């Protein structure tokens, strides 16, 4: 017998008249709401994570990202074959997500920057339309309340997107550590480890203090931060898709692109050097330009709050 059933039995024996009138004591209401709501939310999150992981769009994005990371690893392996250890770049700075990679081979990094908005939209928004088309939401809501369904969907989309975008880069970092010398510390900027420009570039990194302590731990944290930012963009796009339903499914791919391209357009109009404030200078690793950290946090918090409010407050006809 569960704790909730035992508590209900004891309360029914202690308050027989109250139980018979279906008026429970306040402490019982609180216990029922906390335990029942928590179980329903966990059930909703689990169901929707499993649903997302089975979607072809999520699997396609993960395969594309994994392929890009593996191709980048093979390219580094071929390009640095036979080099002396003192001329090999730092393993963390050869990642696909590292902007330092662009200083000696910008092809893979620039290609990833171009397709990133499209990859963000694929897992969340297309899965949402697929769920509506199959009416899977009716089955999930039948096992939990609508609030648990909406909040569970938000958490599931954020978690799956973070995992899909972070795991391939973590695997590439692991391969770099296993294959390349961990003592290699050559920098693609070729400015010298003791030069003033290198010192300034290091202190412009996001989480620069962590890089000084341990560059590999800094890479792990930065990759996870990139995955979380991707998750926030995904849930923001999903909330827009739920608030403003579109007739054609292909149009659901546009919100991340419009958001990032609109930001770049504003930067190009008002900033003296647009390259320093491009969106990828904040999300990718080892970017050497100064950053407005406070503005970045404000934007991320605002997008998170707006996506939560839109997701929880909007009523979709499929289940309400």
Short mmCIF file of C-alpha atoms in Angstrom, two decimals:
data_model
loop_
_atom_site.label_atom_id
_atom_site.label_comp_id
_atom_site.label_asym_id
_atom_site.label_seq_id
_atom_site.Cartn_x
_atom_site.Cartn_y
_atom_site.Cartn_z
CA UNK A 1 0.00 0.00 0.00
CA UNK A 2 1.41 3.41 -0.95
CA UNK A 3 2.05 6.20 1.54
CA UNK A 4 -0.84 8.17 0.08
CA UNK A 5 -3.29 5.28 0.58
CA UNK A 6 -2.11 4.72 4.16
CA UNK A 7 -2.49 8.41 4.93
CA UNK A 8 -5.98 8.47 3.40
CA UNK A 9 -7.03 5.42 5.42
CA UNK A 10 -5.80 6.93 8.70
CA UNK A 11 -7.50 10.23 7.91
CA UNK A 12 -10.78 8.49 7.04
CA UNK A 13 -10.76 6.69 10.38
CA UNK A 14 -9.88 9.85 12.27
CA UNK A 15 -12.39 12.07 10.48
CA UNK A 16 -15.28 9.76 9.46
CA UNK A 17 -17.87 12.49 9.10
CA UNK A 18 -15.58 14.75 7.14
CA UNK A 19 -14.50 11.87 4.88
CA UNK A 20 -18.10 10.91 4.19
CA UNK A 21 -18.96 14.44 3.08
CA UNK A 22 -15.93 14.44 0.73
CA UNK A 23 -14.43 17.37 2.61
CA UNK A 24 -10.87 16.45 3.44
CA UNK A 25 -8.63 18.21 5.95
CA UNK A 26 -6.25 20.83 4.44
CA UNK A 27 -3.17 18.74 5.18
CA UNK A 28 -4.62 15.86 3.14
CA UNK A 29 -5.31 18.18 0.20
CA UNK A 30 -1.70 19.34 0.31
CA UNK A 31 -0.35 15.78 0.42
CA UNK A 32 -2.58 14.62 -2.44
CA UNK A 33 -1.61 17.59 -4.62
CA UNK A 34 2.12 17.25 -3.96
CA UNK A 35 2.35 13.49 -4.41
CA UNK A 36 -0.20 13.13 -7.22
CA UNK A 37 1.06 16.17 -9.15
CA UNK A 38 4.68 15.08 -8.83
CA UNK A 39 3.93 11.57 -10.07
CA UNK A 40 1.91 12.88 -13.00
CA UNK A 41 4.64 15.35 -13.96
CA UNK A 42 7.33 12.64 -13.85
CA UNK A 43 5.11 10.34 -15.91
CA UNK A 44 4.51 13.13 -18.43
CA UNK A 45 8.23 13.95 -18.72
CA UNK A 46 9.17 10.30 -19.16
CA UNK A 47 6.48 9.68 -21.81
CA UNK A 48 7.38 12.76 -23.82
CA UNK A 49 11.15 12.19 -23.65
CA UNK A 50 10.61 8.66 -24.99
CA UNK A 51 8.30 10.06 -27.68
CA UNK A 52 10.89 12.66 -28.74
CA UNK A 53 13.75 10.15 -28.83
CA UNK A 54 11.75 7.97 -31.22
CA UNK A 55 11.12 10.82 -33.66
CA UNK A 56 12.99 10.76 -36.95
CA UNK A 57 13.73 14.50 -36.72
CA UNK A 58 15.57 14.11 -33.39
CA UNK A 59 17.51 11.10 -34.65
CA UNK A 60 18.37 12.92 -37.89
CA UNK A 61 19.74 15.97 -36.06
CA UNK A 62 21.80 13.78 -33.74
CA UNK A 63 23.20 11.83 -36.72
CA UNK A 64 24.09 15.07 -38.55
CA UNK A 65 25.83 16.55 -35.52
CA UNK A 66 27.67 13.32 -34.76
CA UNK A 67 28.79 13.05 -38.39
CA UNK A 68 30.05 16.64 -38.42
CA UNK A 69 32.01 16.09 -35.21
CA UNK A 70 33.52 12.82 -36.44
CA UNK A 71 34.45 14.36 -39.81
CA UNK A 72 36.08 17.25 -37.98
CA UNK A 73 38.02 14.78 -35.83
CA UNK A 74 39.21 12.83 -38.88
CA UNK A 75 40.17 16.09 -40.61
CA UNK A 76 42.28 17.11 -37.60
CA UNK A 77 43.84 13.66 -37.51
CA UNK A 78 44.90 13.86 -41.14
CA UNK A 79 46.04 17.47 -40.97
CA UNK A 80 48.22 17.06 -37.89
CA UNK A 81 49.67 13.66 -38.72
CA UNK A 82 53.45 13.68 -38.23
CA UNK A 83 53.53 17.04 -36.44
CA UNK A 84 55.80 17.58 -33.45
CA UNK A 85 53.96 17.79 -30.13
CA UNK A 86 54.92 21.45 -29.77
CA UNK A 87 53.17 22.27 -33.05
CA UNK A 88 49.96 20.39 -32.32
CA UNK A 89 47.02 22.53 -31.31
CA UNK A 90 45.36 22.14 -27.94
CA UNK A 91 42.87 19.20 -28.19
CA UNK A 92 40.00 21.35 -26.85
CA UNK A 93 40.66 24.01 -29.49
CA UNK A 94 40.29 21.57 -32.38
CA UNK A 95 36.61 20.93 -31.66
CA UNK A 96 33.90 21.71 -34.15
CA UNK A 97 32.42 24.16 -31.63
CA UNK A 98 35.72 26.00 -31.11
CA UNK A 99 36.13 29.30 -32.93
CA UNK A 100 39.90 28.80 -32.75
CA UNK A 101 39.43 26.04 -35.30
CA UNK A 102 38.39 28.70 -37.82
CA UNK A 103 41.83 30.33 -37.69
CA UNK A 104 43.44 27.44 -39.55
CA UNK A 105 40.40 25.72 -41.16
CA UNK A 106 37.11 27.59 -41.14
CA UNK A 107 35.15 25.28 -43.43
CA UNK A 108 33.55 23.01 -40.85
CA UNK A 109 32.87 25.76 -38.31
CA UNK A 110 31.27 28.10 -40.83
CA UNK A 111 29.15 25.29 -42.26
CA UNK A 112 27.91 24.43 -38.77
CA UNK A 113 27.05 28.09 -38.08
CA UNK A 114 24.98 28.21 -41.28
CA UNK A 115 22.90 25.11 -40.55
CA UNK A 116 22.58 25.61 -36.78
CA UNK A 117 19.22 27.51 -36.89
CA UNK A 118 17.72 24.75 -39.02
CA UNK A 119 18.96 22.02 -36.68
CA UNK A 120 17.46 23.82 -33.67
CA UNK A 121 13.98 23.82 -35.18
CA UNK A 122 13.88 20.22 -36.33
CA UNK A 123 13.60 18.27 -33.04
CA UNK A 124 11.09 20.43 -31.17
CA UNK A 125 8.70 22.01 -33.66
CA UNK A 126 8.37 19.08 -36.04
CA UNK A 127 7.85 16.70 -33.12
CA UNK A 128 5.10 19.01 -31.87
CA UNK A 129 3.30 18.93 -35.18
CA UNK A 130 3.79 15.16 -35.41
CA UNK A 131 2.27 14.76 -31.94
CA UNK A 132 -0.74 16.85 -32.93
CA UNK A 133 -1.17 14.87 -36.14
CA UNK A 134 -1.06 11.51 -34.37
CA UNK A 135 -3.10 12.80 -31.40
CA UNK A 136 -0.50 11.41 -29.03
CA UNK A 137 -1.21 14.35 -26.73
CA UNK A 138 -4.68 12.96 -25.99
CA UNK A 139 -3.16 9.72 -24.72
CA UNK A 140 -0.61 11.54 -22.54
CA UNK A 141 -3.20 13.95 -21.09
CA UNK A 142 -5.45 11.00 -20.25
CA UNK A 143 -2.73 9.84 -17.85
CA UNK A 144 -2.01 13.28 -16.31
CA UNK A 145 -3.52 16.76 -16.11
CA UNK A 146 -2.97 19.42 -18.81
CA UNK A 147 -0.55 21.46 -16.69
CA UNK A 148 1.66 18.41 -16.11
CA UNK A 149 1.47 17.69 -19.85
CA UNK A 150 2.55 21.22 -20.84
CA UNK A 151 5.30 21.51 -18.24
CA UNK A 152 6.47 17.98 -19.04
CA UNK A 153 6.67 18.85 -22.73
CA UNK A 154 8.73 21.96 -21.97
CA UNK A 155 11.17 19.99 -19.80
CA UNK A 156 11.33 17.10 -22.30
CA UNK A 157 12.08 19.35 -25.28
CA UNK A 158 14.74 21.25 -23.33
CA UNK A 159 16.38 18.05 -22.03
CA UNK A 160 16.39 16.19 -25.34
CA UNK A 161 17.66 19.19 -27.31
CA UNK A 162 20.43 19.81 -24.78
CA UNK A 163 21.47 16.16 -24.97
CA UNK A 164 21.36 16.04 -28.78
CA UNK A 165 23.53 19.15 -29.19
CA UNK A 166 25.98 18.50 -26.35
CA UNK A 167 26.67 14.76 -26.58
CA UNK A 168 28.38 14.69 -30.04
CA UNK A 169 30.81 17.44 -29.01
CA UNK A 170 31.56 15.68 -25.72
CA UNK A 171 32.35 12.53 -27.68
CA UNK A 172 34.65 14.49 -30.01
CA UNK A 173 36.43 15.99 -26.99
CA UNK A 174 36.91 12.50 -25.56
CA UNK A 175 38.39 11.28 -28.88
CA UNK A 176 40.74 14.27 -29.01
CA UNK A 177 41.96 13.58 -25.48
CA UNK A 178 42.53 9.91 -26.28
CA UNK A 179 44.29 10.43 -29.62
CA UNK A 180 46.17 13.75 -29.40
CA UNK A 181 48.79 14.58 -26.74
CA UNK A 182 47.15 16.17 -23.72
CA UNK A 183 50.30 18.24 -23.21
CA UNK A 184 49.87 19.93 -26.61
CA UNK A 185 49.08 23.60 -26.08
CA UNK A 186 49.83 25.29 -29.41
CA UNK A 187 47.28 28.01 -30.15
CA UNK A 188 45.89 28.53 -33.68
CA UNK A 189 46.33 32.30 -33.27
CA UNK A 190 50.10 31.63 -33.25
CA UNK A 191 50.62 34.69 -31.05
CA UNK A 192 52.73 32.92 -28.42
CA UNK A 193 51.62 31.59 -25.08
CA UNK A 194 53.34 34.45 -23.23
CA UNK A 195 52.27 37.32 -25.47
CA UNK A 196 49.95 40.11 -24.33
CA UNK A 197 47.45 39.39 -27.12
CA UNK A 198 47.14 35.75 -26.05
CA UNK A 199 46.64 36.81 -22.43
CA UNK A 200 43.89 39.23 -23.51
CA UNK A 201 42.23 36.60 -25.71
CA UNK A 202 42.15 34.09 -22.83
CA UNK A 203 40.40 36.58 -20.55
CA UNK A 204 37.74 37.22 -23.19
CA UNK A 205 36.69 33.57 -23.15
CA UNK A 206 33.38 32.71 -21.58
CA UNK A 207 34.16 31.13 -18.17
CA UNK A 208 37.76 32.35 -18.55
CA UNK A 209 38.62 31.66 -14.89
CA UNK A 210 37.69 28.02 -15.39
CA UNK A 211 39.90 27.85 -18.49
CA UNK A 212 42.88 29.07 -16.48
CA UNK A 213 42.25 26.34 -13.88
CA UNK A 214 41.64 23.48 -16.34
CA UNK A 215 41.10 23.91 -20.12
CA UNK A 216 39.42 20.51 -20.45
CA UNK A 217 36.92 21.19 -17.67
CA UNK A 218 36.29 24.55 -19.31
CA UNK A 219 35.54 22.76 -22.59
CA UNK A 220 33.05 20.40 -20.91
CA UNK A 221 31.24 23.25 -19.15
CA UNK A 222 31.19 25.35 -22.33
CA UNK A 223 29.75 22.46 -24.36
CA UNK A 224 27.03 21.93 -21.75
CA UNK A 225 26.31 25.68 -21.81
CA UNK A 226 26.02 25.52 -25.60
CA UNK A 227 23.60 22.59 -25.24
CA UNK A 228 21.50 24.50 -22.68
CA UNK A 229 21.35 27.57 -24.95
CA UNK A 230 20.23 25.31 -27.79
CA UNK A 231 17.57 23.87 -25.49
CA UNK A 232 16.30 27.35 -24.62
CA UNK A 233 16.11 28.26 -28.32
CA UNK A 234 14.25 25.03 -29.00
CA UNK A 235 11.59 25.53 -26.29
CA UNK A 236 11.20 29.16 -27.37
CA UNK A 237 10.56 28.02 -30.95
CA UNK A 238 8.17 25.33 -29.70
CA UNK A 239 6.20 27.84 -27.64
CA UNK A 240 5.93 30.14 -30.66
CA UNK A 241 4.69 27.22 -32.75
CA UNK A 242 2.04 26.37 -30.14
CA UNK A 243 0.83 29.98 -29.79
CA UNK A 244 0.83 30.75 -33.51
CA UNK A 245 -0.19 27.56 -35.36
CA UNK A 246 0.75 27.55 -39.04
CA UNK A 247 -0.86 25.75 -41.94
CA UNK A 248 2.35 24.46 -43.50
CA UNK A 249 4.73 22.46 -41.31
CA UNK A 250 7.83 23.71 -43.14
CA UNK A 251 7.17 27.21 -41.76
CA UNK A 252 7.90 25.92 -38.24
CA UNK A 253 11.57 25.81 -39.24
CA UNK A 254 11.72 29.60 -39.57
CA UNK A 255 11.51 30.97 -35.96
CA UNK A 256 15.12 30.11 -34.91
CA UNK A 257 16.49 31.41 -38.20
CA UNK A 258 14.44 34.63 -37.99
CA UNK A 259 15.48 35.12 -34.36
CA UNK A 260 19.23 34.67 -34.96
CA UNK A 261 19.23 36.48 -38.32
CA UNK A 262 17.22 39.35 -36.81
CA UNK A 263 19.76 39.65 -34.00
CA UNK A 264 22.62 39.77 -36.51
CA UNK A 265 20.77 42.44 -38.53
CA UNK A 266 20.36 44.62 -35.43
CA UNK A 267 24.02 44.15 -34.53
CA UNK A 268 25.16 45.07 -38.04
CA UNK A 269 23.06 48.23 -37.90
CA UNK A 270 24.18 49.56 -34.53
CA UNK A 271 27.52 47.93 -33.66
CA UNK A 272 30.81 49.36 -34.88
CA UNK A 273 32.24 45.86 -35.41
CA UNK A 274 29.33 43.41 -36.03
CA UNK A 275 31.63 40.38 -36.01
CA UNK A 276 32.47 40.89 -32.34
CA UNK A 277 28.80 40.69 -31.30
CA UNK A 278 27.52 37.96 -33.62
CA UNK A 279 25.43 35.28 -31.88
CA UNK A 280 28.04 32.57 -32.41
CA UNK A 281 30.62 34.66 -30.53
CA UNK A 282 28.56 33.98 -27.39
CA UNK A 283 27.58 30.35 -27.94
CA UNK A 284 30.73 28.79 -29.38
CA UNK A 285 33.96 28.03 -27.52
CA UNK A 286 37.18 30.06 -27.37
CA UNK A 287 35.87 33.29 -28.88
CA UNK A 288 38.41 36.06 -28.40
CA UNK A 289 36.19 39.17 -28.44
CA UNK A 290 34.81 40.92 -25.31
CA UNK A 291 31.29 39.87 -24.34
CA UNK A 292 28.31 41.49 -22.68
CA UNK A 293 27.64 38.71 -20.17
CA UNK A 294 24.86 40.56 -18.38
CA UNK A 295 22.96 41.12 -21.64
CA UNK A 296 23.41 37.46 -22.56
CA UNK A 297 21.93 36.33 -19.22
CA UNK A 298 19.02 38.76 -19.57
CA UNK A 299 18.19 37.42 -23.03
CA UNK A 300 18.38 33.78 -21.93
CA UNK A 301 16.22 34.38 -18.83
CA UNK A 302 13.69 36.37 -20.85
CA UNK A 303 13.41 33.66 -23.50
CA UNK A 304 13.04 31.00 -20.80
CA UNK A 305 10.29 32.88 -18.96
CA UNK A 306 8.41 33.76 -22.15
CA UNK A 307 8.52 30.19 -23.42
CA UNK A 308 7.25 28.87 -20.06
CA UNK A 309 4.43 31.42 -19.90
CA UNK A 310 3.35 30.80 -23.48
CA UNK A 311 3.52 27.04 -23.07
CA UNK A 312 1.56 26.92 -19.80
CA UNK A 313 -1.03 29.58 -20.63
CA UNK A 314 -1.90 28.63 -24.20
CA UNK A 315 -4.88 26.33 -24.74
CA UNK A 316 -4.58 23.90 -27.61
CA UNK A 317 -7.81 22.40 -28.89
CA UNK A 318 -6.39 18.89 -28.83
CA UNK A 319 -6.62 18.35 -25.09
CA UNK A 320 -8.53 21.18 -23.40
#
